[in-house]
Coordinates of C-alpha atoms in Angstrom, one line a residue:
M1 CA 4.6 2.7 -23.7
T2 CA 8.1 3.4 -24.6
S3 CA 11.0 3.1 -22.5
K4 CA 11.4 6.7 -22.3
K5 CA 8.1 7.6 -21.6
L6 CA 8.2 4.9 -18.7
L7 CA 11.2 6.1 -17.0
S8 CA 9.2 9.9 -17.1
D9 CA 6.5 8.6 -16.1
T10 CA 8.2 6.9 -13.0
M11 CA 10.1 9.7 -12.3
Y12 CA 7.3 11.8 -12.3
Y13 CA 5.4 9.6 -10.1
A14 CA 8.2 9.3 -7.8
L15 CA 8.7 13.0 -7.5
I16 CA 4.6 13.3 -6.8
Q17 CA 4.8 10.7 -4.0
A18 CA 7.5 12.2 -2.5
S19 CA 5.7 15.6 -2.2
N20 CA 3.0 13.5 -0.8
F21 CA 5.3 12.7 2.1
A22 CA 7.2 15.7 2.2
L23 CA 4.2 17.9 2.9
P24 CA 2.9 15.6 5.9
L25 CA 6.7 15.6 7.2
I26 CA 6.2 19.4 7.5
T27 CA 3.3 18.9 9.9
L28 CA 4.8 15.6 11.7
P29 CA 7.2 17.6 13.8
Y30 CA 4.6 19.9 15.1
I31 CA 2.1 17.0 15.5
T32 CA 4.4 14.7 17.6
R33 CA 5.4 17.6 19.9
V34 CA 1.6 19.0 20.5
I35 CA -0.1 15.7 21.2
G36 CA 2.5 13.5 22.6
V37 CA 4.0 10.0 22.0
E38 CA 1.3 8.2 23.3
K39 CA -1.4 10.0 21.7
F40 CA 0.7 9.8 18.2
G41 CA 0.8 5.7 18.9
V42 CA -3.0 5.7 19.1
L43 CA -3.4 7.9 15.7
E44 CA -0.8 5.2 14.3
L45 CA -2.3 2.0 15.4
A46 CA -6.1 3.4 14.2
L47 CA -4.0 4.1 10.9
V48 CA -2.4 0.4 10.9
F49 CA -6.0 -1.1 11.7
T50 CA -7.9 0.6 9.2
N51 CA -5.1 -0.2 6.1
F52 CA -6.8 -3.5 6.5
F53 CA -10.2 -2.1 5.5
V54 CA -8.3 0.1 2.7
L55 CA -6.5 -3.2 1.2
L56 CA -10.4 -5.3 1.6
V57 CA -12.1 -2.5 -0.5
K58 CA -9.1 -2.2 -3.2
Y59 CA -9.6 -6.1 -3.1
G60 CA -6.5 -6.6 -5.3
F61 CA -8.5 -4.5 -8.4
D62 CA -5.5 -2.4 -8.2
Y63 CA -3.8 -5.3 -10.6
T64 CA -6.6 -7.4 -11.9
A65 CA -8.8 -4.2 -12.8
T66 CA -5.5 -2.5 -14.1
R67 CA -4.9 -5.6 -15.9
D68 CA -8.1 -5.9 -17.7
I69 CA -8.5 -1.9 -18.6
A70 CA -4.7 -1.8 -19.9
T71 CA -5.7 -4.7 -22.7
S72 CA -9.1 -3.4 -23.3
K73 CA -8.5 0.5 -23.5
S74 CA -9.3 1.3 -27.0
D75 CA -12.7 -0.4 -26.7
N76 CA -14.9 1.9 -25.1
L77 CA -17.8 0.0 -24.6
K78 CA -15.5 -2.4 -22.8
V79 CA -14.0 -0.3 -20.8
S80 CA -17.4 1.0 -19.8
N81 CA -18.5 -2.4 -18.3
L82 CA -15.4 -3.1 -16.4
F83 CA -16.0 0.5 -14.7
Y84 CA -19.1 -0.4 -13.7
S85 CA -19.1 -4.3 -13.0
Y86 CA -15.5 -3.5 -10.9
F87 CA -17.2 -0.4 -9.2
F88 CA -20.0 -2.6 -8.2
S89 CA -17.9 -5.1 -7.0
K90 CA -16.3 -2.8 -4.6
I91 CA -19.6 -1.9 -3.4
L92 CA -20.5 -5.0 -2.1
I93 CA -16.9 -5.7 -0.3
F94 CA -17.3 -1.9 1.2
L95 CA -20.6 -3.5 3.0
V96 CA -18.8 -6.2 4.1
A97 CA -16.1 -3.8 5.6
I98 CA -18.6 -2.0 7.6
V99 CA -19.6 -5.1 9.2
I100 CA -16.4 -5.9 10.0
F101 CA -15.3 -2.9 11.6
S102 CA -19.1 -2.8 13.7
V103 CA -17.9 -6.3 14.8
C104 CA -14.2 -5.5 15.9
A105 CA -15.4 -2.4 17.7
F106 CA -17.8 -4.4 19.4
F107 CA -15.7 -7.1 21.1
S108 CA -12.1 -4.8 21.2
E109 CA -11.6 -2.8 24.4
S110 CA -8.7 -0.9 22.5
I111 CA -11.2 0.0 19.8
Q112 CA -13.7 1.3 22.4
E113 CA -11.5 3.4 24.3
N114 CA -10.4 5.2 21.2
F115 CA -13.8 4.9 19.0
L116 CA -13.8 8.5 17.7
I117 CA -10.0 8.3 16.3
F118 CA -10.6 4.5 15.3
F119 CA -14.4 5.9 13.4
L120 CA -12.6 8.8 12.1
T121 CA -10.1 6.8 10.5
F122 CA -12.1 4.2 9.0
M123 CA -14.3 6.9 7.2
G124 CA -10.9 7.4 4.7
V125 CA -12.0 4.1 3.9
F126 CA -14.9 5.4 2.1
A127 CA -12.4 7.5 -0.3
D128 CA -10.4 4.5 -1.1
F129 CA -13.6 2.8 -2.2
L130 CA -14.8 5.7 -4.2
L131 CA -11.5 6.3 -6.0
P132 CA -11.0 4.7 -9.3
S133 CA -7.2 4.3 -9.6
W134 CA -7.2 1.3 -11.3
L135 CA -9.2 2.9 -14.1
Y136 CA -6.8 5.8 -14.3
R137 CA -3.9 3.1 -14.2
G138 CA -5.1 0.9 -16.6
M139 CA -5.5 4.2 -19.2
G140 CA -2.1 5.1 -18.7
D141 CA -2.7 7.9 -16.0
V142 CA -0.7 7.1 -13.5
R143 CA 0.3 10.9 -12.9
F144 CA -3.0 11.7 -12.2
V145 CA -3.5 9.6 -9.4
A146 CA -0.5 10.6 -7.6
L147 CA -1.8 14.4 -8.3
L148 CA -5.0 13.6 -6.6
S149 CA -2.8 12.3 -3.5
F150 CA -0.7 15.4 -3.4
F151 CA -3.8 17.6 -3.5
V152 CA -5.2 16.0 -0.4
K153 CA -1.9 16.5 1.3
L154 CA -2.0 20.1 0.2
L155 CA -5.2 21.0 1.8
F156 CA -4.5 19.0 5.1
L157 CA -1.2 21.1 5.7
P158 CA -2.9 24.3 6.7
L159 CA -5.5 23.1 8.6
V160 CA -3.5 21.0 10.8
F161 CA -1.7 24.3 12.2
I162 CA -5.1 25.8 12.7
F163 CA -7.1 22.8 14.4
I164 CA -4.2 21.2 16.5
V165 CA -3.1 23.4 19.0
N166 CA -3.3 21.4 22.1
E167 CA -3.0 17.6 23.2
E168 CA -6.7 17.1 23.1
D169 CA -7.0 18.0 19.4
Y170 CA -5.3 14.9 18.4
F171 CA -8.7 13.7 16.9
Y172 CA -8.7 16.8 14.1
R173 CA -5.9 14.7 12.2
P174 CA -8.0 11.7 11.2
L175 CA -11.2 13.9 10.8
L176 CA -9.3 16.4 8.3
M177 CA -7.7 13.6 6.3
S178 CA -10.7 11.6 6.0
F179 CA -13.2 14.5 5.0
L180 CA -10.6 16.1 2.1
S181 CA -9.8 12.5 0.8
I182 CA -13.6 11.8 0.4
V183 CA -14.1 15.2 -1.6
V184 CA -11.2 14.5 -3.7
A185 CA -12.1 10.8 -4.1
V186 CA -15.8 11.9 -5.4
F187 CA -14.1 14.8 -7.8
S188 CA -11.7 11.9 -9.4
V189 CA -15.1 9.4 -10.1
L190 CA -16.8 12.4 -12.2
Y191 CA -13.7 13.5 -14.0
A192 CA -12.6 9.9 -15.0
M193 CA -16.3 9.2 -16.3
K194 CA -16.4 12.3 -18.3
K195 CA -12.2 11.8 -19.2
Y196 CA -12.9 8.1 -20.7
S197 CA -16.2 8.9 -22.2
I198 CA -17.4 6.1 -19.6
I199 CA -20.9 5.0 -21.3
K200 CA -24.1 3.9 -18.7
C201 CA -24.0 0.0 -18.9
R202 CA -26.4 -2.3 -17.4
I203 CA -24.8 -3.7 -13.9
N204 CA -24.1 -7.4 -14.3
I205 CA -24.3 -8.9 -10.9
L206 CA -22.9 -12.5 -11.7
K207 CA -19.7 -10.5 -13.5
S208 CA -19.4 -8.2 -10.5
I209 CA -19.3 -11.4 -8.1
Y210 CA -16.8 -13.3 -10.5
F211 CA -14.4 -10.0 -10.7
I212 CA -14.3 -10.5 -6.6
R213 CA -13.6 -14.3 -7.2
I214 CA -10.5 -13.8 -9.8
S215 CA -9.3 -10.9 -7.7
T216 CA -9.3 -12.9 -4.4
P217 CA -5.8 -14.0 -4.8
M218 CA -4.1 -10.6 -5.4
F219 CA -6.4 -9.4 -2.3
L220 CA -5.1 -11.9 -0.2
V221 CA -1.5 -11.1 -1.4
S222 CA -1.8 -7.8 -0.3
C223 CA -3.2 -8.9 3.0
F224 CA -0.3 -11.6 3.5
I225 CA 2.2 -8.8 3.1
F226 CA 0.2 -6.6 5.1
F227 CA 0.0 -9.0 8.3
S228 CA 3.6 -9.8 7.9
G229 CA 4.6 -6.1 8.3
A230 CA 3.3 -3.7 10.0
F231 CA 0.4 -5.3 11.3
N232 CA 2.5 -7.3 13.5
I233 CA 2.9 -4.4 15.8
V234 CA -1.0 -4.6 16.1
V235 CA -1.4 -7.9 16.7
I236 CA 1.1 -7.5 19.7
D237 CA -0.9 -4.5 21.1
F238 CA -4.1 -6.0 21.1
L239 CA -2.6 -9.2 23.5
G240 CA -1.4 -6.5 25.7
L241 CA 2.4 -7.1 25.6
I242 CA 3.9 -4.1 24.3
S243 CA 3.7 -0.2 26.5
A244 CA 2.4 2.9 24.9
V245 CA 6.1 4.2 24.8
D246 CA 7.2 1.3 22.8
L247 CA 4.6 1.4 20.4
G248 CA 5.0 5.3 19.9
N249 CA 8.6 4.6 18.9
F250 CA 7.9 1.4 16.6
S251 CA 5.0 3.7 15.0
A252 CA 7.6 6.6 14.6
A253 CA 10.3 3.9 12.8
Q254 CA 7.6 2.7 10.7
K255 CA 6.2 6.0 9.4
V256 CA 9.7 6.8 8.0
I257 CA 10.4 3.4 6.6
Q258 CA 6.6 3.4 5.4
I259 CA 7.2 6.8 3.4
V260 CA 10.3 5.6 2.0
Q261 CA 8.6 2.4 0.9
N262 CA 5.7 4.3 -0.6
V263 CA 8.1 6.3 -2.7
I264 CA 9.9 4.1 -4.4
V265 CA 7.9 0.5 -4.4
L266 CA 4.6 2.3 -4.8
S267 CA 6.3 4.1 -7.8
V268 CA 7.5 1.3 -9.4
S269 CA 4.6 -0.7 -8.8
Q270 CA 2.1 1.8 -10.2
V271 CA 3.9 2.9 -13.2
F272 CA 5.6 -0.6 -14.5
Y273 CA 2.6 -3.0 -13.4
P274 CA 0.5 -1.9 -16.9
F275 CA 3.8 -1.7 -19.0
F276 CA 4.8 -5.3 -17.8
V277 CA 1.4 -6.8 -18.4
T278 CA 1.4 -5.1 -22.0
S279 CA 4.7 -5.8 -22.9
F280 CA 4.3 -9.8 -21.8
V281 CA 1.2 -10.0 -24.1
K282 CA 3.0 -7.8 -26.8
D283 CA 6.5 -9.6 -26.9
E284 CA 7.1 -12.3 -24.3
S285 CA 10.8 -12.8 -25.7
K286 CA 12.0 -9.6 -24.3
F287 CA 10.1 -9.9 -20.9
G288 CA 12.4 -12.0 -18.9
S289 CA 15.6 -9.7 -19.8
L290 CA 13.4 -6.3 -19.0
V291 CA 12.6 -7.5 -15.9
L292 CA 16.0 -9.3 -14.6
I293 CA 17.8 -5.9 -16.0
T294 CA 15.4 -3.2 -14.0
S295 CA 16.1 -5.5 -11.3
I296 CA 19.8 -4.6 -11.2
Y297 CA 19.1 -1.0 -11.6
L298 CA 16.3 -0.9 -9.1
S299 CA 18.9 -2.8 -6.6
F300 CA 21.5 0.1 -6.7
V301 CA 18.4 2.3 -5.9
G302 CA 17.2 0.1 -2.7
F303 CA 20.8 -0.2 -1.3
F304 CA 21.6 3.6 -2.0
I305 CA 18.6 4.6 0.0
G306 CA 19.2 2.0 2.6
I307 CA 22.7 3.4 3.3
I308 CA 21.0 6.8 3.9
L309 CA 18.5 5.6 6.1
Y310 CA 20.9 3.8 8.3
F311 CA 23.4 6.7 8.7
L312 CA 21.1 9.4 9.1
S313 CA 18.6 7.6 11.2
D314 CA 19.9 9.9 14.3
L315 CA 19.0 13.1 12.4
I316 CA 15.7 11.9 10.9
T317 CA 14.5 10.8 14.4
S318 CA 15.5 13.9 16.1
Y319 CA 14.2 16.2 13.3
L320 CA 10.8 14.8 12.6
F321 CA 9.9 13.4 16.4
G322 CA 12.2 15.3 18.9
S323 CA 13.6 13.8 21.8
G324 CA 11.0 12.1 23.0
F325 CA 11.2 9.3 20.1
I326 CA 14.8 8.4 21.4
D327 CA 14.5 4.8 20.0
S328 CA 13.0 5.1 16.8
A329 CA 16.7 5.9 15.5
S330 CA 17.8 2.3 16.4
Y331 CA 14.3 1.1 15.3
I332 CA 14.9 3.0 11.8
R333 CA 18.4 1.3 11.5
Y334 CA 17.3 -2.1 11.8
L335 CA 14.8 -1.6 9.0
A336 CA 16.8 0.5 6.9
F337 CA 17.2 -2.4 3.9
L338 CA 13.6 -3.2 4.3
P339 CA 12.9 -1.2 1.2
L340 CA 15.2 -3.0 -0.8
F341 CA 13.9 -6.2 -0.4
T342 CA 10.4 -5.3 -0.7
L343 CA 11.4 -3.3 -3.9
L344 CA 12.7 -6.6 -5.2
T345 CA 9.7 -8.9 -3.9
N346 CA 7.3 -6.3 -5.8
L347 CA 9.3 -6.6 -8.8
F348 CA 9.8 -10.4 -9.5
L349 CA 6.2 -11.8 -7.8
I350 CA 3.8 -8.8 -8.6
Q351 CA 5.4 -7.2 -11.8
G352 CA 7.1 -10.6 -12.7
V353 CA 5.0 -13.7 -11.8
S354 CA 1.6 -12.0 -11.5
G355 CA 2.1 -9.8 -14.6
M356 CA 2.3 -13.7 -16.3
G357 CA -1.3 -14.0 -15.0
R358 CA 0.0 -16.3 -12.3
D359 CA -1.9 -14.8 -9.5
A360 CA -2.4 -17.8 -7.8
S361 CA 1.2 -18.7 -7.3
V362 CA 2.0 -15.3 -5.8
M363 CA -0.8 -16.0 -3.4
I364 CA 0.5 -19.4 -2.2
V365 CA 3.8 -18.4 -1.6
N366 CA 3.1 -15.2 0.0
F367 CA 0.6 -17.0 2.6
L368 CA 3.6 -19.9 3.1
F369 CA 5.4 -16.9 4.5
F370 CA 2.6 -15.4 6.2
I371 CA 2.3 -18.5 8.2
I372 CA 5.9 -18.5 9.3
N373 CA 5.6 -15.1 10.5
A374 CA 2.1 -15.8 12.2
A375 CA 3.7 -18.8 14.1
T376 CA 6.9 -16.9 15.3
L377 CA 5.3 -13.8 16.1
V378 CA 4.8 -13.9 19.8
W379 CA 7.8 -16.1 20.1
V380 CA 10.4 -13.9 18.7
Y381 CA 8.9 -10.8 20.6
S382 CA 8.7 -12.6 24.0
I383 CA 12.6 -13.3 24.1
W384 CA 13.8 -10.3 21.5
S385 CA 11.2 -7.7 22.1
V386 CA 10.6 -5.0 19.1
E387 CA 14.2 -5.6 18.0
G388 CA 13.3 -9.4 17.3
L389 CA 10.1 -8.3 15.3
L390 CA 12.5 -5.7 13.2
V391 CA 15.2 -8.7 12.3
Q392 CA 12.6 -11.1 11.8
R393 CA 10.7 -8.9 9.2
N394 CA 13.9 -8.3 7.4
I395 CA 14.9 -11.9 7.2
L396 CA 11.3 -13.1 6.0
Q397 CA 11.3 -10.1 3.5
M398 CA 14.8 -11.2 1.9
V399 CA 13.9 -14.8 1.6
L400 CA 10.6 -13.6 0.1
A401 CA 12.6 -11.8 -2.3
F402 CA 15.1 -14.5 -3.4
F403 CA 12.2 -17.0 -3.6
G404 CA 9.9 -14.5 -5.8
C405 CA 13.2 -14.5 -8.3
L406 CA 13.5 -18.1 -8.6
M407 CA 9.8 -18.2 -9.1
F408 CA 9.8 -16.0 -11.9
I409 CA 12.5 -17.6 -13.8
Y410 CA 11.0 -20.9 -13.3
Y411 CA 7.6 -19.8 -14.7
Y412 CA 9.2 -17.4 -17.4
R413 CA 11.1 -20.6 -18.8
G414 CA 8.3 -22.7 -19.1
Y415 CA 6.3 -19.9 -21.0
R416 CA 9.4 -19.8 -23.1
K417 CA 9.7 -23.3 -23.8
A418 CA 6.1 -23.9 -24.4
S419 CA 5.9 -21.2 -26.8
S420 CA 8.9 -22.4 -29.0
E421 CA 7.1 -26.1 -29.1

């Protein structure tokens, strides 16, 4: 992949991702005003809770499977074997996800009180189980993955205004999104098999289990990131420490930051990872400078976006959520530069250290920061409330980005020294 094509794919993916989130922004003001702050908080709580199961069924395959496909895409037989082996791995994991969700629903009063919402939201996990985004990414078709997501949002847009007309219709939001996502995911599997001429192969169960094992470090990395971020508020809610209004305001601010992070961080991660992996394999001598130069450009982008979020937080909150979410603007200001820290963390740890095959090291450092977050979570909230959690999240992400940079330099120098001997 040339630098020109890399930039082109990144801009294209970012544009599609921006469109993916711009479409819901059309419906978001309508939804929040119709269903109110408390119902919106329930929807977002179910979504955050279900996001863990999305991580579970993906199980780090967005990195390990993408890496395997990217380095084998010229061999059709090998790609086909990888496709079936990884897909069977996802079947095993999805069955585990169903069991875990059932156990959580049995013991959690919060889920039992809003079971329909949690169940309908969980159905969307089936779509993530089916979607072979790792195959498209490894084959270099990152644009198509973004287009699939855009198509779901486009279909969802008119249905919101048709089905959600009063407060009690809030369950239609997860119902419609899950149904449309499943339909598009089924299409994506069939299309991928035809496009890449996937041939039938015997499934090797032991190989599928092996893929689960080697993907575990990157899955745990995703979990640590998740539990150290938005999931904090889920823990506080399950412990009964936060009011419904504070939950709604935090969820609204988190939604804005999530949109921004998914546009810039996800675009870089989806497009750059296959490129960095193949670049390291082909010519490791240029890999270090490539990552460091990229970090400079991305720092400017992240800082500029942070400035916009900080100074336009009141306007953003007023337009998207209305007067009922008055505290959301201050929460957005607290998190304005979080996308910058997250972007640099992703670049150094995921694109850089993991790109060199050091998945276990990425897992360990994220685990340490997860432990710090978990150990101080309730204590920080009891003293400084929601604002304390937001400050804590910024500090931890900033320090993690710094450690990620040091780790990348350390491992890259080690590779260069070993190759010169």
